[in-house]
Amino acid sequence: IGFIFAFVLMIAMAYYFARRPVKVYEQLMQEQQTFIQNASHEMKTPVGSLLLGTQYLDMLEQNHLSQEGKETLAQMKSETKYLQQLVNTMMLETLQTDDLKPINLSQSFDETIRTVEMVHQTTIHKLYKPDLMFAIHPLHARQLLNILLENAHHHNDEHVQVRVSAFQTMNGVQIEVSDDG
């Protein structure tokens, strides 16, 4: 009887000590989720104001802007919409992977490359077809390429030549960002 009691007591203690770190982890994850939701909620208003401001300028001042000003304003609108998507994505618990539809990666890549070219005053060589399709969330495609391009420029000198290539494979799409640095 003493052996059975000791055995049951050991199992109960093992369960208690094993469950305690899991509870702490779950609490930390919940606190992190709450923080992300609160922070993204607070960012929605300024991002919305930025987008509204760029749309206002586009609508009322379009005729008074130079070609470079129009391009810059269009880029500002595009980047503000991207920031708005990032904030909205942070507010979601998860992105639903069930409803992913193929997108034109080339168009998404072109937008991202255009932004990086403006920021770094450079030209990025595009080596991909204009109709490269793949099922991915558009925001993720843009984030992926942006991170790779920013790293290529950040870890090289200002005269680096960067190339982006992408092509279909049997398993999906292969994306390569290379530079001469």
Short mmCIF file of C-alpha atoms in Angstrom, two decimals:
data_model
loop_
_atom_site.label_atom_id
_atom_site.label_comp_id
_atom_site.label_asym_id
_atom_site.label_seq_id
_atom_site.Cartn_x
_atom_site.Cartn_y
_atom_site.Cartn_z
CA ILE A 1 0.00 0.00 0.00
CA GLY A 2 2.87 2.34 0.85
CA PHE A 3 4.47 1.66 -2.53
CA ILE A 4 1.24 2.40 -4.44
CA PHE A 5 0.70 5.57 -2.41
CA ALA A 6 4.29 6.72 -3.10
CA PHE A 7 3.89 5.90 -6.81
CA VAL A 8 0.61 7.88 -7.11
CA LEU A 9 2.17 10.76 -5.16
CA MET A 10 5.19 10.79 -7.51
CA ILE A 11 2.92 10.86 -10.58
CA ALA A 12 0.87 13.71 -9.10
CA MET A 13 4.03 15.70 -8.29
CA ALA A 14 5.47 15.03 -11.75
CA TYR A 15 2.23 16.26 -13.35
CA TYR A 16 2.19 19.36 -11.15
CA PHE A 17 5.82 20.25 -11.89
CA ALA A 18 5.43 19.52 -15.60
CA ARG A 19 2.22 21.55 -15.93
CA ARG A 20 3.51 24.64 -14.08
CA PRO A 21 5.91 25.85 -16.85
CA VAL A 22 3.22 25.21 -19.46
CA LYS A 23 0.79 27.47 -17.56
CA VAL A 24 3.44 30.18 -17.33
CA TYR A 25 4.13 29.86 -21.06
CA GLU A 26 0.42 30.04 -21.89
CA GLN A 27 0.06 33.16 -19.74
CA LEU A 28 3.05 34.80 -21.45
CA MET A 29 1.63 33.97 -24.88
CA GLN A 30 -1.72 35.49 -23.91
CA GLU A 31 -0.01 38.65 -22.63
CA GLN A 32 2.00 38.91 -25.86
CA GLN A 33 -1.16 38.49 -27.96
CA THR A 34 -2.93 41.19 -25.92
CA PHE A 35 0.03 43.56 -26.34
CA ILE A 36 0.14 43.01 -30.11
CA GLN A 37 -3.58 43.59 -30.46
CA ASN A 38 -3.44 46.76 -28.32
CA ALA A 39 -0.40 48.13 -30.17
CA SER A 40 -1.85 47.43 -33.59
CA HIS A 41 -5.16 49.00 -32.55
CA GLU A 42 -3.32 52.16 -31.47
CA MET A 43 -1.45 52.30 -34.82
CA LYS A 44 -4.62 52.09 -36.91
CA THR A 45 -5.58 55.75 -36.40
CA PRO A 46 -2.27 57.37 -37.45
CA VAL A 47 -1.92 54.99 -40.40
CA GLY A 48 -5.47 55.77 -41.46
CA SER A 49 -4.71 59.50 -41.21
CA LEU A 50 -1.60 59.08 -43.37
CA LEU A 51 -3.56 57.22 -46.00
CA LEU A 52 -6.35 59.79 -45.94
CA GLY A 53 -3.76 62.59 -46.27
CA THR A 54 -2.10 61.02 -49.29
CA GLN A 55 -5.48 60.42 -50.92
CA TYR A 56 -6.44 64.03 -50.23
CA LEU A 57 -3.23 65.30 -51.83
CA ASP A 58 -3.73 63.00 -54.78
CA MET A 59 -7.29 64.16 -55.30
CA LEU A 60 -6.84 67.95 -54.81
CA GLU A 61 -3.23 68.66 -55.71
CA GLN A 62 -2.62 66.18 -58.54
CA ASN A 63 -2.56 68.92 -61.21
CA HIS A 64 -0.01 71.02 -59.28
CA LEU A 65 2.56 68.27 -58.75
CA SER A 66 5.54 67.56 -60.96
CA GLN A 67 5.92 64.07 -62.45
CA GLU A 68 8.41 63.21 -59.71
CA GLY A 69 5.98 64.54 -57.10
CA LYS A 70 3.18 62.38 -58.54
CA GLU A 71 5.41 59.32 -58.48
CA THR A 72 6.48 60.04 -54.91
CA LEU A 73 2.87 60.53 -53.82
CA ALA A 74 1.86 57.26 -55.50
CA GLN A 75 4.72 55.52 -53.70
CA MET A 76 3.67 57.07 -50.38
CA LYS A 77 0.11 55.81 -50.91
CA SER A 78 1.38 52.34 -51.75
CA GLU A 79 3.62 52.20 -48.68
CA THR A 80 0.88 53.52 -46.40
CA LYS A 81 -1.50 50.85 -47.68
CA TYR A 82 1.23 48.27 -47.03
CA LEU A 83 1.64 49.59 -43.48
CA GLN A 84 -2.12 49.44 -43.02
CA GLN A 85 -2.08 45.78 -44.15
CA LEU A 86 0.70 45.02 -41.67
CA VAL A 87 -1.28 46.57 -38.83
CA ASN A 88 -4.44 44.71 -39.83
CA THR A 89 -2.51 41.45 -40.05
CA MET A 90 -1.11 41.96 -36.55
CA MET A 91 -4.68 42.28 -35.29
CA LEU A 92 -5.65 38.89 -36.68
CA GLU A 93 -4.74 35.91 -34.59
CA THR A 94 -3.74 33.89 -37.64
CA LEU A 95 -4.02 34.22 -41.38
CA GLN A 96 -6.30 31.60 -42.84
CA THR A 97 -4.22 29.41 -45.12
CA ASP A 98 -7.30 27.61 -46.44
CA ASP A 99 -8.42 30.53 -48.57
CA LEU A 100 -5.08 31.38 -50.20
CA LYS A 101 -5.42 32.08 -53.90
CA PRO A 102 -2.66 32.31 -56.49
CA ILE A 103 -1.42 35.86 -56.93
CA ASN A 104 0.81 37.42 -59.54
CA LEU A 105 4.12 37.41 -57.65
CA SER A 106 5.71 39.51 -60.37
CA GLN A 107 3.39 42.44 -59.65
CA SER A 108 3.99 42.17 -55.91
CA PHE A 109 7.75 41.96 -56.49
CA ASP A 110 7.66 44.95 -58.87
CA GLU A 111 6.01 47.11 -56.18
CA THR A 112 8.53 46.05 -53.55
CA ILE A 113 11.49 46.57 -55.88
CA ARG A 114 10.22 50.02 -56.88
CA THR A 115 10.12 51.04 -53.20
CA VAL A 116 13.60 49.72 -52.43
CA GLU A 117 14.99 51.39 -55.56
CA MET A 118 13.57 54.74 -54.43
CA VAL A 119 14.87 54.36 -50.88
CA HIS A 120 18.39 53.32 -51.91
CA GLN A 121 18.57 55.32 -55.17
CA THR A 122 19.59 52.23 -57.11
CA THR A 123 18.42 49.90 -59.84
CA ILE A 124 17.58 46.29 -59.08
CA HIS A 125 17.78 43.82 -61.95
CA LYS A 126 14.60 41.76 -62.34
CA LEU A 127 15.05 38.26 -63.69
CA TYR A 128 11.58 36.76 -63.58
CA LYS A 129 8.60 36.35 -65.86
CA PRO A 130 5.89 39.03 -65.72
CA ASP A 131 3.19 36.48 -64.91
CA LEU A 132 4.72 34.34 -62.15
CA MET A 133 1.77 32.93 -60.18
CA PHE A 134 1.86 31.36 -56.71
CA ALA A 135 -0.60 30.83 -53.84
CA ILE A 136 0.68 33.08 -51.06
CA HIS A 137 -0.73 35.91 -49.01
CA PRO A 138 0.25 39.12 -50.88
CA LEU A 139 1.55 40.71 -47.69
CA HIS A 140 3.85 37.76 -47.04
CA ALA A 141 5.26 37.88 -50.57
CA ARG A 142 6.04 41.56 -50.16
CA GLN A 143 7.56 41.11 -46.70
CA LEU A 144 9.73 38.24 -47.88
CA LEU A 145 11.26 40.12 -50.78
CA ASN A 146 11.59 43.35 -48.82
CA ILE A 147 13.62 41.64 -46.08
CA LEU A 148 15.95 40.03 -48.63
CA LEU A 149 16.47 43.28 -50.58
CA GLU A 150 17.04 45.36 -47.46
CA ASN A 151 19.65 42.85 -46.29
CA ALA A 152 21.39 42.98 -49.67
CA HIS A 153 21.65 46.77 -49.44
CA HIS A 154 22.35 46.96 -45.72
CA HIS A 155 25.32 44.59 -45.82
CA ASN A 156 27.04 46.10 -48.87
CA ASP A 157 28.32 49.45 -50.07
CA GLU A 158 26.07 51.92 -51.88
CA HIS A 159 27.15 50.79 -55.37
CA VAL A 160 26.07 47.18 -54.98
CA GLN A 161 24.31 45.53 -57.93
CA VAL A 162 21.33 43.48 -56.76
CA ARG A 163 19.43 40.91 -58.82
CA VAL A 164 16.10 39.26 -58.10
CA SER A 165 15.24 36.06 -59.88
CA ALA A 166 12.24 33.84 -59.38
CA PHE A 167 10.96 30.82 -61.24
CA GLN A 168 8.50 27.97 -60.91
CA THR A 169 9.77 24.66 -59.57
CA MET A 170 8.01 21.35 -59.10
CA ASN A 171 7.40 22.22 -55.43
CA GLY A 172 6.47 25.89 -55.80
CA VAL A 173 8.54 28.97 -56.54
CA GLN A 174 12.25 29.55 -56.02
CA ILE A 175 13.26 33.13 -55.22
CA GLU A 176 16.88 34.27 -55.34
CA VAL A 177 18.27 37.65 -54.32
CA SER A 178 21.93 38.01 -55.20
CA ASP A 179 24.43 40.84 -55.22
CA ASP A 180 28.00 41.52 -56.28
CA GLY A 181 29.13 42.63 -52.82
#
